PDB file of C-alpha atoms in Angstrom:
ATOM      1  CA  UNK A   1     -72.283 -16.246 -48.830  1.00 48.00           C
ATOM      2  CA  UNK A   2     -74.823 -14.915 -46.360  1.00 54.00           C
ATOM      3  CA  UNK A   3     -78.341 -16.278 -46.331  1.00 62.00           C
ATOM      4  CA  UNK A   4     -81.613 -14.865 -45.109  1.00 75.00           C
ATOM      5  CA  UNK A   5     -83.853 -17.596 -43.769  1.00 78.00           C
ATOM      6  CA  UNK A   6     -86.907 -18.004 -45.995  1.00 82.00           C
ATOM      7  CA  UNK A   7     -85.857 -15.339 -48.490  1.00 92.00           C
ATOM      8  CA  UNK A   8     -85.998 -16.422 -52.133  1.00 96.00           C
ATOM      9  CA  UNK A   9     -82.641 -16.083 -53.847  1.00 97.00           C
ATOM     10  CA  UNK A  10     -81.976 -16.491 -57.552  1.00 98.00           C
ATOM     11  CA  UNK A  11     -79.337 -19.022 -58.513  1.00 98.00           C
ATOM     12  CA  UNK A  12     -76.856 -16.958 -60.505  1.00 97.00           C
ATOM     13  CA  UNK A  13     -74.051 -19.515 -60.623  1.00 97.00           C
ATOM     14  CA  UNK A  14     -72.936 -20.415 -64.128  1.00 96.00           C
ATOM     15  CA  UNK A  15     -75.617 -19.789 -66.721  1.00 94.00           C
ATOM     16  CA  UNK A  16     -78.529 -20.898 -64.539  1.00 98.00           C
ATOM     17  CA  UNK A  17     -81.943 -19.475 -65.326  1.00 98.00           C
ATOM     18  CA  UNK A  18     -85.393 -19.942 -63.763  1.00 98.00           C
ATOM     19  CA  UNK A  19     -83.828 -21.460 -60.648  1.00 98.00           C
ATOM     20  CA  UNK A  20     -84.264 -20.166 -57.115  1.00 98.00           C
ATOM     21  CA  UNK A  21     -83.479 -21.416 -53.626  1.00 98.00           C
ATOM     22  CA  UNK A  22     -84.192 -20.636 -50.013  1.00 98.00           C
ATOM     23  CA  UNK A  23     -82.702 -21.472 -46.643  1.00 97.00           C
ATOM     24  CA  UNK A  24     -85.328 -23.334 -44.586  1.00 97.00           C
ATOM     25  CA  UNK A  25     -83.374 -23.003 -41.304  1.00 95.00           C
ATOM     26  CA  UNK A  26     -83.086 -26.767 -40.966  1.00 96.00           C
ATOM     27  CA  UNK A  27     -82.291 -27.862 -37.386  1.00 95.00           C
ATOM     28  CA  UNK A  28     -82.588 -24.167 -36.434  1.00 95.00           C
ATOM     29  CA  UNK A  29     -79.298 -23.779 -38.287  1.00 95.00           C
ATOM     30  CA  UNK A  30     -78.717 -21.205 -41.005  1.00 94.00           C
ATOM     31  CA  UNK A  31     -76.811 -22.332 -44.063  1.00 95.00           C
ATOM     32  CA  UNK A  32     -77.593 -26.023 -43.687  1.00 96.00           C
ATOM     33  CA  UNK A  33     -80.761 -26.840 -45.628  1.00 97.00           C
ATOM     34  CA  UNK A  34     -81.734 -25.625 -49.121  1.00 97.00           C
ATOM     35  CA  UNK A  35     -84.921 -26.074 -51.105  1.00 98.00           C
ATOM     36  CA  UNK A  36     -84.958 -25.222 -54.814  1.00 98.00           C
ATOM     37  CA  UNK A  37     -87.706 -23.980 -57.128  1.00 98.00           C
ATOM     38  CA  UNK A  38     -87.645 -24.168 -60.920  1.00 98.00           C
ATOM     39  CA  UNK A  39     -90.022 -21.561 -62.329  1.00 98.00           C
ATOM     40  CA  UNK A  40     -90.825 -23.193 -65.661  1.00 98.00           C
ATOM     41  CA  UNK A  41     -93.977 -23.946 -67.684  1.00 98.00           C
ATOM     42  CA  UNK A  42     -94.496 -26.765 -65.195  1.00 98.00           C
ATOM     43  CA  UNK A  43     -93.087 -25.312 -61.955  1.00 98.00           C
ATOM     44  CA  UNK A  44     -91.267 -27.635 -59.603  1.00 98.00           C
ATOM     45  CA  UNK A  45     -89.969 -27.758 -56.050  1.00 98.00           C
ATOM     46  CA  UNK A  46     -86.803 -29.819 -55.644  1.00 98.00           C
ATOM     47  CA  UNK A  47     -86.247 -31.103 -52.088  1.00 98.00           C
ATOM     48  CA  UNK A  48     -88.736 -30.288 -49.318  1.00 98.00           C
ATOM     49  CA  UNK A  49     -86.865 -29.909 -46.036  1.00 97.00           C
ATOM     50  CA  UNK A  50     -87.837 -31.449 -42.718  1.00 96.00           C
ATOM     51  CA  UNK A  51     -91.455 -30.319 -42.935  1.00 95.00           C
ATOM     52  CA  UNK A  52     -91.133 -28.064 -39.892  1.00 94.00           C
ATOM     53  CA  UNK A  53     -90.750 -24.914 -41.991  1.00 93.00           C
ATOM     54  CA  UNK A  54     -92.745 -25.936 -45.053  1.00 96.00           C
ATOM     55  CA  UNK A  55     -94.652 -22.656 -44.853  1.00 97.00           C
ATOM     56  CA  UNK A  56     -91.473 -20.891 -45.935  1.00 97.00           C
ATOM     57  CA  UNK A  57     -91.530 -22.900 -49.173  1.00 98.00           C
ATOM     58  CA  UNK A  58     -95.163 -22.012 -49.821  1.00 98.00           C
ATOM     59  CA  UNK A  59     -94.363 -18.350 -49.175  1.00 97.00           C
ATOM     60  CA  UNK A  60     -91.501 -18.633 -51.664  1.00 97.00           C
ATOM     61  CA  UNK A  61     -93.965 -19.811 -54.301  1.00 98.00           C
ATOM     62  CA  UNK A  62     -96.084 -16.766 -53.526  1.00 97.00           C
ATOM     63  CA  UNK A  63     -93.058 -14.472 -53.813  1.00 97.00           C
ATOM     64  CA  UNK A  64     -92.276 -15.923 -57.246  1.00 98.00           C
ATOM     65  CA  UNK A  65     -95.874 -15.546 -58.416  1.00 97.00           C
ATOM     66  CA  UNK A  66     -96.431 -19.297 -58.681  1.00 98.00           C
ATOM     67  CA  UNK A  67     -99.986 -20.183 -57.720  1.00 98.00           C
ATOM     68  CA  UNK A  68    -100.136 -23.228 -55.499  1.00 98.00           C
ATOM     69  CA  UNK A  69    -102.683 -24.815 -57.838  1.00 98.00           C
ATOM     70  CA  UNK A  70    -100.185 -24.413 -60.691  1.00 98.00           C
ATOM     71  CA  UNK A  71     -97.286 -26.207 -59.035  1.00 98.00           C
ATOM     72  CA  UNK A  72     -96.714 -29.284 -61.189  1.00 98.00           C
ATOM     73  CA  UNK A  73     -93.980 -31.241 -59.411  1.00 98.00           C
ATOM     74  CA  UNK A  74     -92.602 -31.892 -55.946  1.00 98.00           C
ATOM     75  CA  UNK A  75     -89.309 -33.728 -56.443  1.00 98.00           C
ATOM     76  CA  UNK A  76     -87.012 -35.370 -53.881  1.00 98.00           C
ATOM     77  CA  UNK A  77     -83.573 -36.899 -54.353  1.00 98.00           C
ATOM     78  CA  UNK A  78     -84.214 -39.463 -51.607  1.00 97.00           C
ATOM     79  CA  UNK A  79     -86.548 -40.125 -48.722  1.00 97.00           C
ATOM     80  CA  UNK A  80     -84.369 -39.126 -45.766  1.00 96.00           C
ATOM     81  CA  UNK A  81     -86.598 -36.714 -43.913  1.00 96.00           C
ATOM     82  CA  UNK A  82     -84.259 -33.737 -44.283  1.00 96.00           C
ATOM     83  CA  UNK A  83     -85.013 -34.049 -48.005  1.00 97.00           C
ATOM     84  CA  UNK A  84     -88.533 -35.477 -48.108  1.00 98.00           C
ATOM     85  CA  UNK A  85     -90.080 -34.562 -44.755  1.00 97.00           C
ATOM     86  CA  UNK A  86     -92.068 -31.707 -46.236  1.00 98.00           C
ATOM     87  CA  UNK A  87     -93.439 -33.610 -49.242  1.00 98.00           C
ATOM     88  CA  UNK A  88     -96.809 -34.505 -47.702  1.00 98.00           C
ATOM     89  CA  UNK A  89     -97.414 -30.986 -46.412  1.00 98.00           C
ATOM     90  CA  UNK A  90     -96.567 -29.456 -49.781  1.00 98.00           C
ATOM     91  CA  UNK A  91     -98.697 -32.008 -51.628  1.00 98.00           C
ATOM     92  CA  UNK A  92    -101.673 -31.083 -49.453  1.00 98.00           C
ATOM     93  CA  UNK A  93    -101.172 -27.365 -50.102  1.00 98.00           C
ATOM     94  CA  UNK A  94    -100.502 -27.808 -53.842  1.00 98.00           C
ATOM     95  CA  UNK A  95    -103.254 -30.208 -54.951  1.00 98.00           C
ATOM     96  CA  UNK A  96    -102.239 -30.557 -58.604  1.00 98.00           C
ATOM     97  CA  UNK A  97     -98.575 -31.380 -58.055  1.00 98.00           C
ATOM     98  CA  UNK A  98     -97.232 -34.879 -58.633  1.00 98.00           C
ATOM     99  CA  UNK A  99     -94.717 -36.076 -56.057  1.00 98.00           C
ATOM    100  CA  UNK A 100     -91.666 -37.600 -57.775  1.00 98.00           C
ATOM    101  CA  UNK A 101     -89.887 -40.083 -55.526  1.00 98.00           C
ATOM    102  CA  UNK A 102     -87.194 -42.712 -56.186  1.00 98.00           C
ATOM    103  CA  UNK A 103     -89.053 -45.991 -56.613  1.00 97.00           C
ATOM    104  CA  UNK A 104     -86.938 -47.798 -54.015  1.00 95.00           C
ATOM    105  CA  UNK A 105     -88.295 -45.592 -51.227  1.00 95.00           C
ATOM    106  CA  UNK A 106     -91.659 -44.402 -52.512  1.00 97.00           C
ATOM    107  CA  UNK A 107     -93.745 -46.637 -50.269  1.00 96.00           C
ATOM    108  CA  UNK A 108     -92.154 -45.120 -47.177  1.00 96.00           C
ATOM    109  CA  UNK A 109     -93.627 -41.730 -48.016  1.00 97.00           C
ATOM    110  CA  UNK A 110     -97.082 -43.278 -48.404  1.00 97.00           C
ATOM    111  CA  UNK A 111     -96.734 -44.929 -44.992  1.00 97.00           C
ATOM    112  CA  UNK A 112     -93.838 -43.221 -43.168  1.00 96.00           C
ATOM    113  CA  UNK A 113     -94.050 -45.276 -39.960  1.00 96.00           C
ATOM    114  CA  UNK A 114     -90.802 -47.189 -40.535  1.00 95.00           C
ATOM    115  CA  UNK A 115     -89.120 -44.093 -41.941  1.00 95.00           C
ATOM    116  CA  UNK A 116     -89.865 -42.165 -38.759  1.00 96.00           C
ATOM    117  CA  UNK A 117     -88.578 -45.016 -36.594  1.00 94.00           C
ATOM    118  CA  UNK A 118     -85.346 -45.246 -38.588  1.00 92.00           C
ATOM    119  CA  UNK A 119     -84.849 -41.481 -38.518  1.00 93.00           C
ATOM    120  CA  UNK A 120     -85.254 -41.331 -34.747  1.00 93.00           C
ATOM    121  CA  UNK A 121     -82.604 -44.040 -34.420  1.00 89.00           C
ATOM    122  CA  UNK A 122     -80.247 -42.156 -36.733  1.00 88.00           C
ATOM    123  CA  UNK A 123     -80.591 -38.597 -35.443  1.00 90.00           C
ATOM    124  CA  UNK A 124     -81.101 -39.090 -31.703  1.00 88.00           C
ATOM    125  CA  UNK A 125     -82.130 -35.954 -29.846  1.00 90.00           C
ATOM    126  CA  UNK A 126     -82.103 -33.969 -33.097  1.00 92.00           C
ATOM    127  CA  UNK A 127     -85.596 -35.410 -33.604  1.00 95.00           C
ATOM    128  CA  UNK A 128     -86.957 -32.372 -31.719  1.00 94.00           C
ATOM    129  CA  UNK A 129     -86.345 -30.353 -34.891  1.00 95.00           C
ATOM    130  CA  UNK A 130     -88.510 -32.683 -36.988  1.00 95.00           C
ATOM    131  CA  UNK A 131     -92.240 -33.021 -37.341  1.00 95.00           C
ATOM    132  CA  UNK A 132     -94.082 -36.259 -38.012  1.00 95.00           C
ATOM    133  CA  UNK A 133     -94.336 -36.385 -41.810  1.00 96.00           C
ATOM    134  CA  UNK A 134     -97.735 -36.210 -43.439  1.00 97.00           C
ATOM    135  CA  UNK A 135     -98.312 -39.311 -45.605  1.00 97.00           C
ATOM    136  CA  UNK A 136     -98.336 -38.656 -49.344  1.00 98.00           C
ATOM    137  CA  UNK A 137    -101.448 -40.104 -51.035  1.00 97.00           C
ATOM    138  CA  UNK A 138    -100.412 -43.056 -53.174  1.00 97.00           C
ATOM    139  CA  UNK A 139    -102.190 -41.680 -56.242  1.00 97.00           C
ATOM    140  CA  UNK A 140    -100.026 -38.551 -56.073  1.00 98.00           C
ATOM    141  CA  UNK A 141     -96.747 -40.491 -56.203  1.00 98.00           C
ATOM    142  CA  UNK A 142     -94.756 -40.874 -59.418  1.00 98.00           C
ATOM    143  CA  UNK A 143     -91.988 -43.422 -58.961  1.00 98.00           C
ATOM    144  CA  UNK A 144     -88.719 -42.601 -60.708  1.00 98.00           C
ATOM    145  CA  UNK A 145     -85.477 -44.441 -61.330  1.00 97.00           C
ATOM    146  CA  UNK A 146     -82.234 -44.166 -63.247  1.00 97.00           C
ATOM    147  CA  UNK A 147     -82.819 -43.119 -66.860  1.00 97.00           C
ATOM    148  CA  UNK A 148     -86.158 -41.395 -66.309  1.00 98.00           C
ATOM    149  CA  UNK A 149     -86.800 -37.763 -67.191  1.00 98.00           C
ATOM    150  CA  UNK A 150     -89.142 -35.172 -65.705  1.00 98.00           C
ATOM    151  CA  UNK A 151     -90.154 -32.606 -68.330  1.00 98.00           C
ATOM    152  CA  UNK A 152     -90.956 -29.156 -66.998  1.00 98.00           C
ATOM    153  CA  UNK A 153     -90.776 -27.044 -70.178  1.00 98.00           C
ATOM    154  CA  UNK A 154     -87.459 -25.357 -70.859  1.00 97.00           C
ATOM    155  CA  UNK A 155     -85.922 -27.579 -68.227  1.00 98.00           C
ATOM    156  CA  UNK A 156     -85.801 -31.350 -67.959  1.00 98.00           C
ATOM    157  CA  UNK A 157     -84.671 -33.249 -64.895  1.00 98.00           C
ATOM    158  CA  UNK A 158     -82.741 -36.329 -65.968  1.00 98.00           C
ATOM    159  CA  UNK A 159     -82.606 -38.988 -63.280  1.00 98.00           C
ATOM    160  CA  UNK A 160     -79.332 -40.707 -62.397  1.00 98.00           C
ATOM    161  CA  UNK A 161     -79.144 -43.397 -59.739  1.00 98.00           C
ATOM    162  CA  UNK A 162     -76.830 -42.525 -56.842  1.00 97.00           C
ATOM    163  CA  UNK A 163     -77.383 -45.178 -54.161  1.00 96.00           C
ATOM    164  CA  UNK A 164     -74.141 -44.915 -52.170  1.00 93.00           C
ATOM    165  CA  UNK A 165     -75.405 -42.486 -49.542  1.00 94.00           C
ATOM    166  CA  UNK A 166     -78.757 -44.283 -49.407  1.00 93.00           C
ATOM    167  CA  UNK A 167     -80.161 -47.073 -51.562  1.00 94.00           C
ATOM    168  CA  UNK A 168     -83.086 -44.807 -52.507  1.00 96.00           C
ATOM    169  CA  UNK A 169     -81.060 -41.797 -53.687  1.00 97.00           C
ATOM    170  CA  UNK A 170     -80.980 -40.278 -57.164  1.00 98.00           C
ATOM    171  CA  UNK A 171     -79.580 -37.037 -58.535  1.00 98.00           C
ATOM    172  CA  UNK A 172     -81.213 -34.732 -61.075  1.00 98.00           C
ATOM    173  CA  UNK A 173     -79.359 -33.318 -64.058  1.00 98.00           C
ATOM    174  CA  UNK A 174     -80.773 -30.087 -65.522  1.00 98.00           C
ATOM    175  CA  UNK A 175     -79.048 -29.898 -68.923  1.00 98.00           C
ATOM    176  CA  UNK A 176     -80.472 -26.468 -69.766  1.00 98.00           C
ATOM    177  CA  UNK A 177     -78.671 -25.047 -66.740  1.00 98.00           C
ATOM    178  CA  UNK A 178     -75.677 -27.382 -66.959  1.00 98.00           C
ATOM    179  CA  UNK A 179     -76.416 -28.115 -63.306  1.00 98.00           C
ATOM    180  CA  UNK A 180     -77.107 -31.085 -61.053  1.00 98.00           C
ATOM    181  CA  UNK A 181     -79.260 -31.263 -57.945  1.00 98.00           C
ATOM    182  CA  UNK A 182     -76.853 -33.475 -56.041  1.00 98.00           C
ATOM    183  CA  UNK A 183     -78.826 -34.497 -52.950  1.00 98.00           C
ATOM    184  CA  UNK A 184     -76.134 -35.896 -50.650  1.00 97.00           C
ATOM    185  CA  UNK A 185     -74.039 -37.489 -53.398  1.00 98.00           C
ATOM    186  CA  UNK A 186     -71.401 -34.737 -53.404  1.00 98.00           C
ATOM    187  CA  UNK A 187     -71.110 -34.120 -49.675  1.00 97.00           C
ATOM    188  CA  UNK A 188     -71.958 -30.992 -47.708  1.00 98.00           C
ATOM    189  CA  UNK A 189     -70.848 -27.663 -49.130  1.00 98.00           C
ATOM    190  CA  UNK A 190     -70.208 -24.859 -46.633  1.00 97.00           C
ATOM    191  CA  UNK A 191     -70.247 -21.681 -48.744  1.00 95.00           C
ATOM    192  CA  UNK A 192     -69.223 -19.490 -45.817  1.00 92.00           C
ATOM    193  CA  UNK A 193     -65.806 -21.141 -45.739  1.00 93.00           C
ATOM    194  CA  UNK A 194     -65.857 -22.757 -49.206  1.00 95.00           C
ATOM    195  CA  UNK A 195     -65.214 -26.149 -47.643  1.00 96.00           C
ATOM    196  CA  UNK A 196     -66.660 -29.502 -48.658  1.00 97.00           C
ATOM    197  CA  UNK A 197     -67.203 -32.032 -45.886  1.00 97.00           C
ATOM    198  CA  UNK A 198     -68.425 -35.579 -45.472  1.00 97.00           C
ATOM    199  CA  UNK A 199     -71.920 -36.930 -44.985  1.00 97.00           C
ATOM    200  CA  UNK A 200     -72.124 -40.578 -43.889  1.00 97.00           C
ATOM    201  CA  UNK A 201     -75.267 -41.169 -41.818  1.00 94.00           C
ATOM    202  CA  UNK A 202     -76.567 -44.585 -40.766  1.00 92.00           C
ATOM    203  CA  UNK A 203     -77.861 -46.971 -41.804  1.00 88.00           C
ATOM    204  CA  UNK A 204     -77.210 -47.231 -45.557  1.00 90.00           C
ATOM    205  CA  UNK A 205     -73.886 -45.422 -45.984  1.00 95.00           C
ATOM    206  CA  UNK A 206     -71.555 -47.364 -48.265  1.00 96.00           C
ATOM    207  CA  UNK A 207     -68.153 -45.917 -49.152  1.00 97.00           C
ATOM    208  CA  UNK A 208     -67.684 -47.826 -52.405  1.00 97.00           C
ATOM    209  CA  UNK A 209     -71.183 -46.847 -53.521  1.00 97.00           C
ATOM    210  CA  UNK A 210     -70.544 -43.201 -52.674  1.00 97.00           C
ATOM    211  CA  UNK A 211     -67.344 -43.230 -54.701  1.00 98.00           C
ATOM    212  CA  UNK A 212     -69.285 -44.702 -57.626  1.00 98.00           C
ATOM    213  CA  UNK A 213     -71.792 -41.859 -57.256  1.00 98.00           C
ATOM    214  CA  UNK A 214     -68.922 -39.391 -57.534  1.00 98.00           C
ATOM    215  CA  UNK A 215     -67.953 -41.074 -60.799  1.00 98.00           C
ATOM    216  CA  UNK A 216     -71.542 -40.682 -62.003  1.00 98.00           C
ATOM    217  CA  UNK A 217     -71.386 -36.968 -61.263  1.00 98.00           C
ATOM    218  CA  UNK A 218     -68.031 -36.683 -63.012  1.00 98.00           C
ATOM    219  CA  UNK A 219     -69.519 -38.303 -66.109  1.00 97.00           C
ATOM    220  CA  UNK A 220     -72.279 -35.668 -66.167  1.00 97.00           C
ATOM    221  CA  UNK A 221     -69.600 -32.958 -65.746  1.00 97.00           C
ATOM    222  CA  UNK A 222     -71.893 -30.113 -64.656  1.00 98.00           C
ATOM    223  CA  UNK A 223     -70.962 -26.454 -64.440  1.00 98.00           C
ATOM    224  CA  UNK A 224     -72.989 -25.995 -61.246  1.00 98.00           C
ATOM    225  CA  UNK A 225     -73.602 -28.257 -58.253  1.00 98.00           C
ATOM    226  CA  UNK A 226     -76.862 -27.528 -56.426  1.00 98.00           C
ATOM    227  CA  UNK A 227     -76.445 -28.835 -52.893  1.00 98.00           C
ATOM    228  CA  UNK A 228     -79.279 -29.526 -50.511  1.00 98.00           C
ATOM    229  CA  UNK A 229     -76.630 -28.892 -47.855  1.00 97.00           C
ATOM    230  CA  UNK A 230     -76.030 -26.110 -48.848  1.00 98.00           C
ATOM    231  CA  UNK A 231     -76.697 -23.892 -51.823  1.00 98.00           C
ATOM    232  CA  UNK A 232     -75.340 -23.495 -55.351  1.00 98.00           C
ATOM    233  CA  UNK A 233     -71.674 -23.928 -56.184  1.00 98.00           C
ATOM    234  CA  UNK A 234     -70.178 -23.019 -59.535  1.00 98.00           C
ATOM    235  CA  UNK A 235     -67.398 -25.417 -60.448  1.00 97.00           C
ATOM    236  CA  UNK A 236     -67.102 -24.632 -64.166  1.00 94.00           C
ATOM    237  CA  UNK A 237     -64.408 -26.638 -65.885  1.00 93.00           C
ATOM    238  CA  UNK A 238     -63.164 -27.902 -62.508  1.00 95.00           C
ATOM    239  CA  UNK A 239     -66.077 -30.244 -61.773  1.00 96.00           C
ATOM    240  CA  UNK A 240     -63.907 -33.356 -61.889  1.00 96.00           C
ATOM    241  CA  UNK A 241     -61.340 -31.855 -59.517  1.00 97.00           C
ATOM    242  CA  UNK A 242     -64.032 -30.687 -57.092  1.00 97.00           C
ATOM    243  CA  UNK A 243     -65.649 -34.108 -57.066  1.00 98.00           C
ATOM    244  CA  UNK A 244     -62.330 -35.918 -56.706  1.00 97.00           C
ATOM    245  CA  UNK A 245     -61.633 -33.704 -53.700  1.00 97.00           C
ATOM    246  CA  UNK A 246     -64.838 -34.938 -52.095  1.00 98.00           C
ATOM    247  CA  UNK A 247     -63.989 -38.558 -52.870  1.00 98.00           C
ATOM    248  CA  UNK A 248     -60.641 -38.089 -51.119  1.00 98.00           C
ATOM    249  CA  UNK A 249     -62.228 -36.356 -48.113  1.00 98.00           C
ATOM    250  CA  UNK A 250     -64.803 -39.118 -47.733  1.00 98.00           C
ATOM    251  CA  UNK A 251     -62.198 -41.879 -48.009  1.00 98.00           C
ATOM    252  CA  UNK A 252     -59.958 -40.137 -45.479  1.00 98.00           C
ATOM    253  CA  UNK A 253     -62.912 -39.719 -43.120  1.00 98.00           C
ATOM    254  CA  UNK A 254     -63.705 -43.438 -43.196  1.00 98.00           C
ATOM    255  CA  UNK A 255     -60.044 -44.249 -42.616  1.00 98.00           C
ATOM    256  CA  UNK A 256     -59.925 -41.842 -39.659  1.00 98.00           C
ATOM    257  CA  UNK A 257     -62.935 -43.487 -37.998  1.00 98.00           C
ATOM    258  CA  UNK A 258     -61.521 -46.964 -38.614  1.00 98.00           C
ATOM    259  CA  UNK A 259     -58.169 -45.975 -37.136  1.00 98.00           C
ATOM    260  CA  UNK A 260     -59.728 -44.364 -34.067  1.00 98.00           C
ATOM    261  CA  UNK A 261     -61.918 -47.429 -33.484  1.00 98.00           C
ATOM    262  CA  UNK A 262     -58.848 -49.654 -33.511  1.00 97.00           C
ATOM    263  CA  UNK A 263     -57.161 -47.324 -31.053  1.00 98.00           C
ATOM    264  CA  UNK A 264     -60.021 -46.847 -28.572  1.00 97.00           C
ATOM    265  CA  UNK A 265     -61.838 -50.196 -28.962  1.00 97.00           C
ATOM    266  CA  UNK A 266     -65.068 -48.528 -27.825  1.00 98.00           C
ATOM    267  CA  UNK A 267     -67.585 -47.172 -30.340  1.00 97.00           C
ATOM    268  CA  UNK A 268     -69.138 -44.723 -27.873  1.00 97.00           C
ATOM    269  CA  UNK A 269     -65.688 -43.305 -27.194  1.00 98.00           C
ATOM    270  CA  UNK A 270     -65.053 -43.027 -30.936  1.00 98.00           C
ATOM    271  CA  UNK A 271     -68.242 -41.019 -31.435  1.00 97.00           C
ATOM    272  CA  UNK A 272     -67.432 -38.786 -28.474  1.00 97.00           C
ATOM    273  CA  UNK A 273     -63.927 -38.211 -29.816  1.00 98.00           C
ATOM    274  CA  UNK A 274     -65.178 -36.919 -33.164  1.00 98.00           C
ATOM    275  CA  UNK A 275     -67.894 -34.858 -31.465  1.00 97.00           C
ATOM    276  CA  UNK A 276     -65.237 -33.204 -29.302  1.00 97.00           C
ATOM    277  CA  UNK A 277     -62.845 -32.539 -32.179  1.00 97.00           C
ATOM    278  CA  UNK A 278     -65.295 -31.264 -34.828  1.00 96.00           C
ATOM    279  CA  UNK A 279     -64.266 -28.020 -36.496  1.00 94.00           C
ATOM    280  CA  UNK A 280     -67.788 -27.077 -37.654  1.00 96.00           C
ATOM    281  CA  UNK A 281     -69.030 -25.394 -34.453  1.00 95.00           C
ATOM    282  CA  UNK A 282     -68.141 -21.920 -35.750  1.00 94.00           C
ATOM    283  CA  UNK A 283     -70.325 -22.551 -38.801  1.00 94.00           C
ATOM    284  CA  UNK A 284     -73.321 -24.491 -37.496  1.00 96.00           C
ATOM    285  CA  UNK A 285     -73.134 -23.915 -33.768  1.00 95.00           C
ATOM    286  CA  UNK A 286     -71.803 -26.391 -31.231  1.00 96.00           C
ATOM    287  CA  UNK A 287     -74.936 -28.504 -30.841  1.00 95.00           C
ATOM    288  CA  UNK A 288     -75.497 -29.145 -34.550  1.00 96.00           C
ATOM    289  CA  UNK A 289     -71.792 -29.651 -35.225  1.00 96.00           C
ATOM    290  CA  UNK A 290     -71.508 -32.267 -32.468  1.00 96.00           C
ATOM    291  CA  UNK A 291     -74.686 -34.042 -33.562  1.00 95.00           C
ATOM    292  CA  UNK A 292     -73.499 -34.131 -37.170  1.00 95.00           C
ATOM    293  CA  UNK A 293     -70.153 -35.613 -36.125  1.00 96.00           C
ATOM    294  CA  UNK A 294     -71.824 -38.313 -34.023  1.00 96.00           C
ATOM    295  CA  UNK A 295     -74.281 -39.234 -36.789  1.00 95.00           C
ATOM    296  CA  UNK A 296     -71.577 -39.427 -39.451  1.00 96.00           C
ATOM    297  CA  UNK A 297     -69.343 -41.490 -37.182  1.00 97.00           C
ATOM    298  CA  UNK A 298     -72.183 -43.925 -36.462  1.00 96.00           C
ATOM    299  CA  UNK A 299     -72.762 -44.320 -40.181  1.00 96.00           C
ATOM    300  CA  UNK A 300     -69.133 -45.228 -40.807  1.00 97.00           C
ATOM    301  CA  UNK A 301     -69.034 -47.621 -37.861  1.00 97.00           C
ATOM    302  CA  UNK A 302     -72.079 -49.409 -39.267  1.00 96.00           C
ATOM    303  CA  UNK A 303     -70.468 -49.546 -42.695  1.00 96.00           C
ATOM    304  CA  UNK A 304     -67.310 -51.047 -41.187  1.00 97.00           C
ATOM    305  CA  UNK A 305     -69.356 -53.673 -39.363  1.00 95.00           C
ATOM    306  CA  UNK A 306     -71.080 -54.752 -42.563  1.00 90.00           C
ATOM    307  CA  UNK A 307     -67.831 -54.704 -44.532  1.00 83.00           C
ATOM    308  CA  UNK A 308     -66.140 -57.146 -42.169  1.00 66.00           C
TER     309      UNK A 308
END
């Protein structure tokens, strides 16, 4: 699947209607970061990117004929800045939109100081691709948690807790489209090669929690998985198999890091090993592929430390 940065594309997977997405060229990398728009009675943006290219999202609204004053909802699966970094910018440009944020992390979008500090620690020199997030006014925030529902018209977004990747993560089920906006709960989908791969960033990654999140997704049993990283994926009747594949990949990844740590007895050497051996350079470019490998390795190493 080829993407055109900033171009609005209709989600045609399964029986999806009213759903669109665009590539926001996250980390200057095509095919890594998606933002979705539901064009309903109460239009919604789901996920907001880093903030650096938020103008592309506003232009997408224009292309779809959605007036910025009519946008009703800005919705994020969690507050990691590759998902929520654009929320404040979009809220400023779309003055009537509520910003729906998992309750566990909502305060960090009102005052993002600690969020920025934690992100810099997690992403290292990738911070150059970010922008300092604009605080979201507290009176614009709607806190959400497991069991809530966001009504948009023909489409509802049912909230399911999914705290394995991050304690503040949820996923959104859209029953009308038999689809789920998965955040990072189902890994990273690479449509170019039709490969699913791990995501395990510091500092909240928890393997057991992630595997529980996979079970949550299996219980929903959607026809379509809408990945922030990256794009729509039709799984049809094979949702359980696709999700079990990710659970196996994630478990094997953690085991590989644990084994290499025991062998090398040096965490810096472990991170360098996985940076050197990544097979994603042909997809994302060498710099992003190496940085992703280092970040995911650090997340697993932290998880192993807390597990012991």
